[in-house]
Amino acid sequence: MRTKMVAGNWKMNKNLQEGVALATELKKAVKDPKCAVVIGTPFIHLASVAELLKGSPIKVAAENCADHEKGAYTGEVSAEMVKSTGAEYVILGHSERRQYYAESYEMLAEKVRLALANGLKVIFCIGEVKEEREAGRQNEVVKAQLEGSVFGLSAEEWKSITLAYEPVWAIGTGLTATPAQAQEMHAYLRGLVAARFGQQVADDTTILYGGSCNEKNAAELFANPDVDGGLIGGAALVAEKFLAIIAAR
Ligand code: PGA
């Protein structure tokens, strides 16, 4: 059976003290979750939060890593550095990175390669923008994103990949994909994974939904057979909301 997961993506929110306070609250409340729980924090929080969560079922993720191994890349943070903080995951391919920081398929393929080479698990985000959905092009868009960055991996490497389907029109907008839209896309994605890696690997692949997923709509989204959990932005910044989403999984 594949892993069910609720992952938070704090984005560029919370200073270090606020982040530590939120992680402390979550640690107290999350003792024996029915699903995997991950929190994605800014780089500067990683070491403190990972240390604080030692012995807790909650795992820590970076929200990005560099597309180079090491060296003269001022301001960048390598996958190896992320790993050295105690973080176990990295979120890659988020639409905000693709859109605002021009992350290309090739660059993301390299980030994924470096993350895996350094023992990190990857939450890889894909999703179409509003105009693409309106034109009925969502399937071809996500297929190209997978083919461009992660379908070159081996089946063994793929075991470290969690997919997150995040329709860009739903992120931070309060517009959520309907449970039917999410299920339809997730089933399509699982079919693509099956065609590339085989049915067993596809059945074992965790596919999260993200985009205005909150404590009110999570249960309905998670009730779909191919929706294995959520990648949560805004609602992950408030402990009681994030905890309610975990409980819904
Ligand atoms: P949101 O963000 O839950 O605030 O829509 C989700 C994400 O971007 O991962």
PDB file of C-alpha atoms and ligand atoms in Angstrom:
ATOM      1  CA  MET A   1       0.000   0.000   0.000  1.00  0.00           C
ATOM      2  CA  ARG A   2       1.247   3.458  -0.832  1.00  0.00           C
ATOM      3  CA  THR A   3       1.975   6.042   1.834  1.00  0.00           C
ATOM      4  CA  LYS A   4      -0.724   8.576   2.643  1.00  0.00           C
ATOM      5  CA  MET A   5       0.705  11.993   3.427  1.00  0.00           C
ATOM      6  CA  VAL A   6      -0.125  15.489   4.556  1.00  0.00           C
ATOM      7  CA  ALA A   7       2.677  17.946   3.837  1.00  0.00           C
ATOM      8  CA  GLY A   8       2.843  21.620   4.721  1.00  0.00           C
ATOM      9  CA  ASN A   9       4.513  24.253   2.582  1.00  0.00           C
ATOM     10  CA  TRP A  10       5.152  27.336   4.677  1.00  0.00           C
ATOM     11  CA  LYS A  11       6.576  29.279   1.705  1.00  0.00           C
ATOM     12  CA  MET A  12       8.162  32.617   2.704  1.00  0.00           C
ATOM     13  CA  ASN A  13       6.175  32.930   5.919  1.00  0.00           C
ATOM     14  CA  LYS A  14       7.188  32.888   9.592  1.00  0.00           C
ATOM     15  CA  ASN A  15      10.455  34.151  10.986  1.00  0.00           C
ATOM     16  CA  LEU A  16      12.644  31.660  12.835  1.00  0.00           C
ATOM     17  CA  GLN A  17      11.006  32.167  16.235  1.00  0.00           C
ATOM     18  CA  GLU A  18       7.518  31.877  14.783  1.00  0.00           C
ATOM     19  CA  GLY A  19       8.497  28.786  12.836  1.00  0.00           C
ATOM     20  CA  VAL A  20       9.978  27.105  15.891  1.00  0.00           C
ATOM     21  CA  ALA A  21       6.817  27.956  17.851  1.00  0.00           C
ATOM     22  CA  LEU A  22       4.580  26.388  15.184  1.00  0.00           C
ATOM     23  CA  ALA A  23       6.748  23.272  14.930  1.00  0.00           C
ATOM     24  CA  THR A  24       6.682  22.951  18.735  1.00  0.00           C
ATOM     25  CA  GLU A  25       2.890  23.104  18.732  1.00  0.00           C
ATOM     26  CA  LEU A  26       2.663  20.500  15.982  1.00  0.00           C
ATOM     27  CA  LYS A  27       5.122  18.222  17.742  1.00  0.00           C
ATOM     28  CA  LYS A  28       2.987  18.251  20.888  1.00  0.00           C
ATOM     29  CA  ALA A  29      -0.181  17.385  18.978  1.00  0.00           C
ATOM     30  CA  VAL A  30       1.080  14.867  16.401  1.00  0.00           C
ATOM     31  CA  LYS A  31       1.989  11.680  18.226  1.00  0.00           C
ATOM     32  CA  ASP A  32       0.642   8.788  16.222  1.00  0.00           C
ATOM     33  CA  PRO A  33      -0.711  10.111  12.914  1.00  0.00           C
ATOM     34  CA  LYS A  34      -2.478   7.770  10.493  1.00  0.00           C
ATOM     35  CA  CYS A  35      -0.434   9.245   7.646  1.00  0.00           C
ATOM     36  CA  ALA A  36       3.046  10.588   6.991  1.00  0.00           C
ATOM     37  CA  VAL A  37       3.384  14.224   8.061  1.00  0.00           C
ATOM     38  CA  VAL A  38       5.961  16.575   6.540  1.00  0.00           C
ATOM     39  CA  ILE A  39       6.506  20.298   7.003  1.00  0.00           C
ATOM     40  CA  GLY A  40       8.304  22.365   4.375  1.00  0.00           C
ATOM     41  CA  THR A  41      10.052  25.365   5.907  1.00  0.00           C
ATOM     42  CA  PRO A  42      12.384  28.133   4.749  1.00  0.00           C
ATOM     43  CA  PHE A  43      16.053  27.102   4.612  1.00  0.00           C
ATOM     44  CA  ILE A  44      17.049  29.042   7.701  1.00  0.00           C
ATOM     45  CA  HIS A  45      14.517  27.118   9.832  1.00  0.00           C
ATOM     46  CA  LEU A  46      15.571  23.646   8.754  1.00  0.00           C
ATOM     47  CA  ALA A  47      18.297  22.825  11.275  1.00  0.00           C
ATOM     48  CA  SER A  48      16.377  24.168  14.284  1.00  0.00           C
ATOM     49  CA  VAL A  49      13.093  22.558  13.279  1.00  0.00           C
ATOM     50  CA  ALA A  50      14.693  19.218  12.387  1.00  0.00           C
ATOM     51  CA  GLU A  51      16.481  19.169  15.749  1.00  0.00           C
ATOM     52  CA  LEU A  52      13.284  20.045  17.576  1.00  0.00           C
ATOM     53  CA  LEU A  53      11.345  17.304  15.767  1.00  0.00           C
ATOM     54  CA  LYS A  54      13.822  14.533  16.557  1.00  0.00           C
ATOM     55  CA  GLY A  55      11.798  11.591  17.844  1.00  0.00           C
ATOM     56  CA  SER A  56       8.591  13.043  16.389  1.00  0.00           C
ATOM     57  CA  PRO A  57       6.824  11.374  13.436  1.00  0.00           C
ATOM     58  CA  ILE A  58       6.875  14.769  11.673  1.00  0.00           C
ATOM     59  CA  LYS A  59       9.532  15.032   8.956  1.00  0.00           C
ATOM     60  CA  VAL A  60      11.069  18.215   7.578  1.00  0.00           C
ATOM     61  CA  ALA A  61      11.336  19.405   3.979  1.00  0.00           C
ATOM     62  CA  ALA A  62      13.199  22.241   2.277  1.00  0.00           C
ATOM     63  CA  GLU A  63      11.177  24.202  -0.275  1.00  0.00           C
ATOM     64  CA  ASN A  64      13.946  24.279  -2.871  1.00  0.00           C
ATOM     65  CA  CYS A  65      17.590  23.376  -3.442  1.00  0.00           C
ATOM     66  CA  ALA A  66      20.276  24.443  -5.874  1.00  0.00           C
ATOM     67  CA  ASP A  67      20.788  22.990  -9.342  1.00  0.00           C
ATOM     68  CA  HIS A  68      24.537  22.773  -8.736  1.00  0.00           C
ATOM     69  CA  GLU A  69      26.464  20.522  -6.450  1.00  0.00           C
ATOM     70  CA  LYS A  70      28.646  23.151  -4.738  1.00  0.00           C
ATOM     71  CA  GLY A  71      30.886  26.137  -5.326  1.00  0.00           C
ATOM     72  CA  ALA A  72      30.612  29.751  -6.393  1.00  0.00           C
ATOM     73  CA  TYR A  73      26.817  30.205  -6.420  1.00  0.00           C
ATOM     74  CA  THR A  74      26.302  33.045  -3.974  1.00  0.00           C
ATOM     75  CA  GLY A  75      23.106  32.715  -1.993  1.00  0.00           C
ATOM     76  CA  GLU A  76      22.284  29.200  -3.110  1.00  0.00           C
ATOM     77  CA  VAL A  77      21.739  26.178  -0.854  1.00  0.00           C
ATOM     78  CA  SER A  78      22.780  22.752  -2.084  1.00  0.00           C
ATOM     79  CA  ALA A  79      20.950  19.458  -1.643  1.00  0.00           C
ATOM     80  CA  GLU A  80      23.866  18.238   0.453  1.00  0.00           C
ATOM     81  CA  MET A  81      23.506  21.244   2.778  1.00  0.00           C
ATOM     82  CA  VAL A  82      19.774  20.595   3.101  1.00  0.00           C
ATOM     83  CA  LYS A  83      20.456  16.971   3.989  1.00  0.00           C
ATOM     84  CA  SER A  84      23.040  18.005   6.583  1.00  0.00           C
ATOM     85  CA  THR A  85      20.376  19.918   8.546  1.00  0.00           C
ATOM     86  CA  GLY A  86      18.427  16.740   9.253  1.00  0.00           C
ATOM     87  CA  ALA A  87      15.737  17.482   6.668  1.00  0.00           C
ATOM     88  CA  GLU A  88      14.610  14.375   4.785  1.00  0.00           C
ATOM     89  CA  TYR A  89      12.592  15.914   1.953  1.00  0.00           C
ATOM     90  CA  VAL A  90      12.739  18.722  -0.563  1.00  0.00           C
ATOM     91  CA  ILE A  91       9.809  20.246  -2.434  1.00  0.00           C
ATOM     92  CA  LEU A  92      10.796  20.817  -6.068  1.00  0.00           C
ATOM     93  CA  GLY A  93       8.972  22.158  -9.102  1.00  0.00           C
ATOM     94  CA  HIS A  94       6.526  24.328  -7.193  1.00  0.00           C
ATOM     95  CA  SER A  95       4.661  26.583  -9.607  1.00  0.00           C
ATOM     96  CA  GLU A  96       5.917  29.677  -7.762  1.00  0.00           C
ATOM     97  CA  ARG A  97       9.499  28.562  -8.463  1.00  0.00           C
ATOM     98  CA  ARG A  98       8.678  27.777 -12.081  1.00  0.00           C
ATOM     99  CA  GLN A  99       6.866  31.093 -12.553  1.00  0.00           C
ATOM    100  CA  TYR A 100       8.873  33.622 -10.517  1.00  0.00           C
ATOM    101  CA  TYR A 101      12.331  32.055 -10.725  1.00  0.00           C
ATOM    102  CA  ALA A 102      12.115  30.652 -14.239  1.00  0.00           C
ATOM    103  CA  GLU A 103      12.863  27.077 -13.239  1.00  0.00           C
ATOM    104  CA  SER A 104      12.958  25.062 -16.433  1.00  0.00           C
ATOM    105  CA  TYR A 105      12.346  21.354 -16.945  1.00  0.00           C
ATOM    106  CA  GLU A 106      16.108  20.813 -17.321  1.00  0.00           C
ATOM    107  CA  MET A 107      16.977  22.771 -14.194  1.00  0.00           C
ATOM    108  CA  LEU A 108      14.407  20.811 -12.216  1.00  0.00           C
ATOM    109  CA  ALA A 109      15.718  17.520 -13.565  1.00  0.00           C
ATOM    110  CA  GLU A 110      19.130  18.515 -12.226  1.00  0.00           C
ATOM    111  CA  LYS A 111      17.739  19.570  -8.839  1.00  0.00           C
ATOM    112  CA  VAL A 112      15.899  16.253  -8.563  1.00  0.00           C
ATOM    113  CA  ARG A 113      19.050  14.358  -9.501  1.00  0.00           C
ATOM    114  CA  LEU A 114      21.122  16.166  -6.880  1.00  0.00           C
ATOM    115  CA  ALA A 115      18.428  15.764  -4.204  1.00  0.00           C
ATOM    116  CA  LEU A 116      18.230  12.010  -4.751  1.00  0.00           C
ATOM    117  CA  ALA A 117      22.007  11.670  -4.960  1.00  0.00           C
ATOM    118  CA  ASN A 118      22.187  13.280  -1.527  1.00  0.00           C
ATOM    119  CA  GLY A 119      19.597  10.988   0.020  1.00  0.00           C
ATOM    120  CA  LEU A 120      16.668  13.403   0.047  1.00  0.00           C
ATOM    121  CA  LYS A 121      13.142  12.413  -0.898  1.00  0.00           C
ATOM    122  CA  VAL A 122      11.445  14.728  -3.368  1.00  0.00           C
ATOM    123  CA  ILE A 123       7.925  16.112  -3.370  1.00  0.00           C
ATOM    124  CA  PHE A 124       7.669  17.025  -7.048  1.00  0.00           C
ATOM    125  CA  CYS A 125       4.965  19.542  -7.983  1.00  0.00           C
ATOM    126  CA  ILE A 126       3.169  19.759 -11.296  1.00  0.00           C
ATOM    127  CA  GLY A 127       0.054  21.537 -12.478  1.00  0.00           C
ATOM    128  CA  GLU A 128      -1.509  23.657 -15.177  1.00  0.00           C
ATOM    129  CA  VAL A 129      -2.361  27.357 -15.188  1.00  0.00           C
ATOM    130  CA  LYS A 130      -5.897  28.656 -15.630  1.00  0.00           C
ATOM    131  CA  GLU A 131      -5.627  29.312 -19.365  1.00  0.00           C
ATOM    132  CA  GLU A 132      -4.349  25.794 -19.953  1.00  0.00           C
ATOM    133  CA  ARG A 133      -7.261  24.268 -18.000  1.00  0.00           C
ATOM    134  CA  GLU A 134      -9.715  26.471 -19.893  1.00  0.00           C
ATOM    135  CA  ALA A 135      -8.244  25.257 -23.162  1.00  0.00           C
ATOM    136  CA  GLY A 136      -8.543  21.648 -21.973  1.00  0.00           C
ATOM    137  CA  ARG A 137      -4.754  21.245 -22.099  1.00  0.00           C
ATOM    138  CA  GLN A 138      -4.150  20.201 -18.471  1.00  0.00           C
ATOM    139  CA  ASN A 139      -3.236  16.609 -19.305  1.00  0.00           C
ATOM    140  CA  GLU A 140      -0.622  17.494 -21.890  1.00  0.00           C
ATOM    141  CA  VAL A 141       0.865  20.121 -19.556  1.00  0.00           C
ATOM    142  CA  VAL A 142       1.411  17.773 -16.612  1.00  0.00           C
ATOM    143  CA  LYS A 143       2.667  15.030 -18.933  1.00  0.00           C
ATOM    144  CA  ALA A 144       5.303  17.383 -20.357  1.00  0.00           C
ATOM    145  CA  GLN A 145       6.314  18.433 -16.822  1.00  0.00           C
ATOM    146  CA  LEU A 146       6.831  14.804 -15.818  1.00  0.00           C
ATOM    147  CA  GLU A 147       8.626  13.858 -19.025  1.00  0.00           C
ATOM    148  CA  GLY A 148      10.789  16.971 -18.873  1.00  0.00           C
ATOM    149  CA  SER A 149      12.091  16.488 -15.343  1.00  0.00           C
ATOM    150  CA  VAL A 150      11.397  13.132 -13.654  1.00  0.00           C
ATOM    151  CA  PHE A 151      10.507  10.392 -16.132  1.00  0.00           C
ATOM    152  CA  GLY A 152      14.212   9.974 -16.891  1.00  0.00           C
ATOM    153  CA  LEU A 153      14.723   8.511 -13.410  1.00  0.00           C
ATOM    154  CA  SER A 154      15.124   4.792 -12.830  1.00  0.00           C
ATOM    155  CA  ALA A 155      12.328   2.826 -11.143  1.00  0.00           C
ATOM    156  CA  GLU A 156      14.570   2.562  -8.092  1.00  0.00           C
ATOM    157  CA  GLU A 157      15.058   6.351  -7.960  1.00  0.00           C
ATOM    158  CA  TRP A 158      11.324   6.869  -8.481  1.00  0.00           C
ATOM    159  CA  LYS A 159      10.656   5.272  -5.071  1.00  0.00           C
ATOM    160  CA  SER A 160      11.915   8.527  -3.518  1.00  0.00           C
ATOM    161  CA  ILE A 161       9.431  10.660  -5.471  1.00  0.00           C
ATOM    162  CA  THR A 162       6.074  11.871  -4.157  1.00  0.00           C
ATOM    163  CA  LEU A 163       4.000  13.740  -6.729  1.00  0.00           C
ATOM    164  CA  ALA A 164       1.920  16.783  -5.870  1.00  0.00           C
ATOM    165  CA  TYR A 165      -0.726  17.866  -8.352  1.00  0.00           C
ATOM    166  CA  GLU A 166      -1.270  21.570  -7.798  1.00  0.00           C
ATOM    167  CA  PRO A 167      -3.458  23.342 -10.340  1.00  0.00           C
ATOM    168  CA  VAL A 168      -1.942  26.827 -10.389  1.00  0.00           C
ATOM    169  CA  TRP A 169      -5.380  28.452 -10.560  1.00  0.00           C
ATOM    170  CA  ALA A 170      -6.179  26.875  -7.181  1.00  0.00           C
ATOM    171  CA  ILE A 171      -3.037  27.901  -5.287  1.00  0.00           C
ATOM    172  CA  GLY A 172      -3.737  30.554  -2.695  1.00  0.00           C
ATOM    173  CA  THR A 173      -6.877  31.612  -4.531  1.00  0.00           C
ATOM    174  CA  GLY A 174      -9.538  29.905  -2.447  1.00  0.00           C
ATOM    175  CA  LEU A 175     -10.599  28.147  -5.660  1.00  0.00           C
ATOM    176  CA  THR A 176     -10.160  24.432  -5.050  1.00  0.00           C
ATOM    177  CA  ALA A 177     -10.327  21.757  -7.708  1.00  0.00           C
ATOM    178  CA  THR A 178     -13.517  19.786  -7.202  1.00  0.00           C
ATOM    179  CA  PRO A 179     -13.025  16.290  -5.784  1.00  0.00           C
ATOM    180  CA  ALA A 180     -13.996  14.985  -9.234  1.00  0.00           C
ATOM    181  CA  GLN A 181     -11.419  17.167 -11.010  1.00  0.00           C
ATOM    182  CA  ALA A 182      -8.738  16.073  -8.555  1.00  0.00           C
ATOM    183  CA  GLN A 183      -9.604  12.395  -8.890  1.00  0.00           C
ATOM    184  CA  GLU A 184      -9.693  12.595 -12.689  1.00  0.00           C
ATOM    185  CA  MET A 185      -6.242  14.188 -12.836  1.00  0.00           C
ATOM    186  CA  HIS A 186      -4.724  11.919 -10.196  1.00  0.00           C
ATOM    187  CA  ALA A 187      -5.974   8.819 -12.022  1.00  0.00           C
ATOM    188  CA  TYR A 188      -4.487  10.208 -15.241  1.00  0.00           C
ATOM    189  CA  LEU A 189      -1.148  10.831 -13.503  1.00  0.00           C
ATOM    190  CA  ARG A 190      -1.115   7.331 -12.046  1.00  0.00           C
ATOM    191  CA  GLY A 191      -1.734   6.002 -15.543  1.00  0.00           C
ATOM    192  CA  LEU A 192       1.268   7.946 -16.852  1.00  0.00           C
ATOM    193  CA  VAL A 193       3.435   6.544 -14.056  1.00  0.00           C
ATOM    194  CA  ALA A 194       2.176   3.039 -14.886  1.00  0.00           C
ATOM    195  CA  ALA A 195       3.008   3.489 -18.564  1.00  0.00           C
ATOM    196  CA  ARG A 196       6.521   4.636 -17.659  1.00  0.00           C
ATOM    197  CA  PHE A 197       7.429   2.450 -14.655  1.00  0.00           C
ATOM    198  CA  GLY A 198       4.791  -0.301 -14.548  1.00  0.00           C
ATOM    199  CA  GLN A 199       1.548  -0.777 -12.645  1.00  0.00           C
ATOM    200  CA  GLN A 200       3.116  -1.852  -9.365  1.00  0.00           C
ATOM    201  CA  VAL A 201       5.276   1.267  -9.151  1.00  0.00           C
ATOM    202  CA  ALA A 202       2.237   3.405 -10.048  1.00  0.00           C
ATOM    203  CA  ASP A 203       0.162   1.753  -7.327  1.00  0.00           C
ATOM    204  CA  ASP A 204       2.924   2.528  -4.836  1.00  0.00           C
ATOM    205  CA  THR A 205       3.271   6.201  -5.868  1.00  0.00           C
ATOM    206  CA  THR A 206       1.896   8.797  -3.466  1.00  0.00           C
ATOM    207  CA  ILE A 207       0.068  11.586  -5.298  1.00  0.00           C
ATOM    208  CA  LEU A 208      -0.897  14.639  -3.232  1.00  0.00           C
ATOM    209  CA  TYR A 209      -3.392  17.339  -4.120  1.00  0.00           C
ATOM    210  CA  GLY A 210      -2.502  20.974  -3.457  1.00  0.00           C
ATOM    211  CA  GLY A 211      -4.284  24.263  -4.071  1.00  0.00           C
ATOM    212  CA  SER A 212      -6.528  25.839  -1.427  1.00  0.00           C
ATOM    213  CA  CYS A 213      -6.847  22.513   0.353  1.00  0.00           C
ATOM    214  CA  ASN A 214      -8.013  23.328   3.875  1.00  0.00           C
ATOM    215  CA  GLU A 215      -9.614  21.881   6.988  1.00  0.00           C
ATOM    216  CA  LYS A 216     -13.071  22.214   5.407  1.00  0.00           C
ATOM    217  CA  ASN A 217     -12.520  20.490   2.052  1.00  0.00           C
ATOM    218  CA  ALA A 218      -9.707  18.035   2.865  1.00  0.00           C
ATOM    219  CA  ALA A 219     -11.873  15.051   3.817  1.00  0.00           C
ATOM    220  CA  GLU A 220     -13.862  15.289   0.600  1.00  0.00           C
ATOM    221  CA  LEU A 221     -10.709  15.531  -1.524  1.00  0.00           C
ATOM    222  CA  PHE A 222      -8.936  12.711   0.351  1.00  0.00           C
ATOM    223  CA  ALA A 223     -11.962  10.414  -0.058  1.00  0.00           C
ATOM    224  CA  ASN A 224     -10.981   9.892  -3.705  1.00  0.00           C
ATOM    225  CA  PRO A 225      -9.099   6.646  -4.384  1.00  0.00           C
ATOM    226  CA  ASP A 226      -6.188   8.321  -6.196  1.00  0.00           C
ATOM    227  CA  VAL A 227      -5.814  11.342  -3.887  1.00  0.00           C
ATOM    228  CA  ASP A 228      -3.301  10.155  -1.308  1.00  0.00           C
ATOM    229  CA  GLY A 229      -3.112  13.333   0.728  1.00  0.00           C
ATOM    230  CA  GLY A 230      -2.385  17.015   0.401  1.00  0.00           C
ATOM    231  CA  LEU A 231       0.298  19.646   0.007  1.00  0.00           C
ATOM    232  CA  ILE A 232      -0.964  22.504   2.112  1.00  0.00           C
ATOM    233  CA  GLY A 233       0.076  26.161   1.903  1.00  0.00           C
ATOM    234  CA  GLY A 234      -1.992  28.741   3.766  1.00  0.00           C
ATOM    235  CA  ALA A 235      -3.756  26.273   6.055  1.00  0.00           C
ATOM    236  CA  ALA A 236      -0.404  24.812   7.153  1.00  0.00           C
ATOM    237  CA  LEU A 237       0.487  28.096   8.862  1.00  0.00           C
ATOM    238  CA  VAL A 238      -2.153  27.645  11.567  1.00  0.00           C
ATOM    239  CA  ALA A 239      -1.630  24.625  13.836  1.00  0.00           C
ATOM    240  CA  GLU A 240      -5.280  23.803  14.405  1.00  0.00           C
ATOM    241  CA  LYS A 241      -6.071  23.921  10.679  1.00  0.00           C
ATOM    242  CA  PHE A 242      -3.091  21.777   9.729  1.00  0.00           C
ATOM    243  CA  LEU A 243      -3.927  19.300  12.508  1.00  0.00           C
ATOM    244  CA  ALA A 244      -7.516  19.048  11.263  1.00  0.00           C
ATOM    245  CA  ILE A 245      -6.228  18.259   7.769  1.00  0.00           C
ATOM    246  CA  ILE A 246      -3.936  15.557   9.167  1.00  0.00           C
ATOM    247  CA  ALA A 247      -6.912  14.102  11.030  1.00  0.00           C
ATOM    248  CA  ALA A 248      -8.926  14.109   7.794  1.00  0.00           C
ATOM    249  CA  ARG A 249      -6.310  11.863   6.165  1.00  0.00           C
TER     250      ARG A 249
HETATM  251  P1  PGA B   1      -2.354  26.929  -0.787  1.00  0.00           P
HETATM  252  O1  PGA B   1      -0.911  26.554  -1.366  1.00  0.00           O
HETATM  253  O2  PGA B   1      -2.787  25.744   0.067  1.00  0.00           O
HETATM  254  O3  PGA B   1      -2.148  28.170  -0.003  1.00  0.00           O
HETATM  255  O4  PGA B   1      -3.261  27.113  -1.966  1.00  0.00           O
HETATM  256  C1  PGA B   1      -0.602  25.253  -1.745  1.00  0.00           C
HETATM  257  C2  PGA B   1       0.795  25.199  -2.293  1.00  0.00           C
HETATM  258  O5  PGA B   1       1.196  26.136  -2.990  1.00  0.00           O
HETATM  259  O6  PGA B   1       1.528  24.227  -2.058  1.00  0.00           O
END
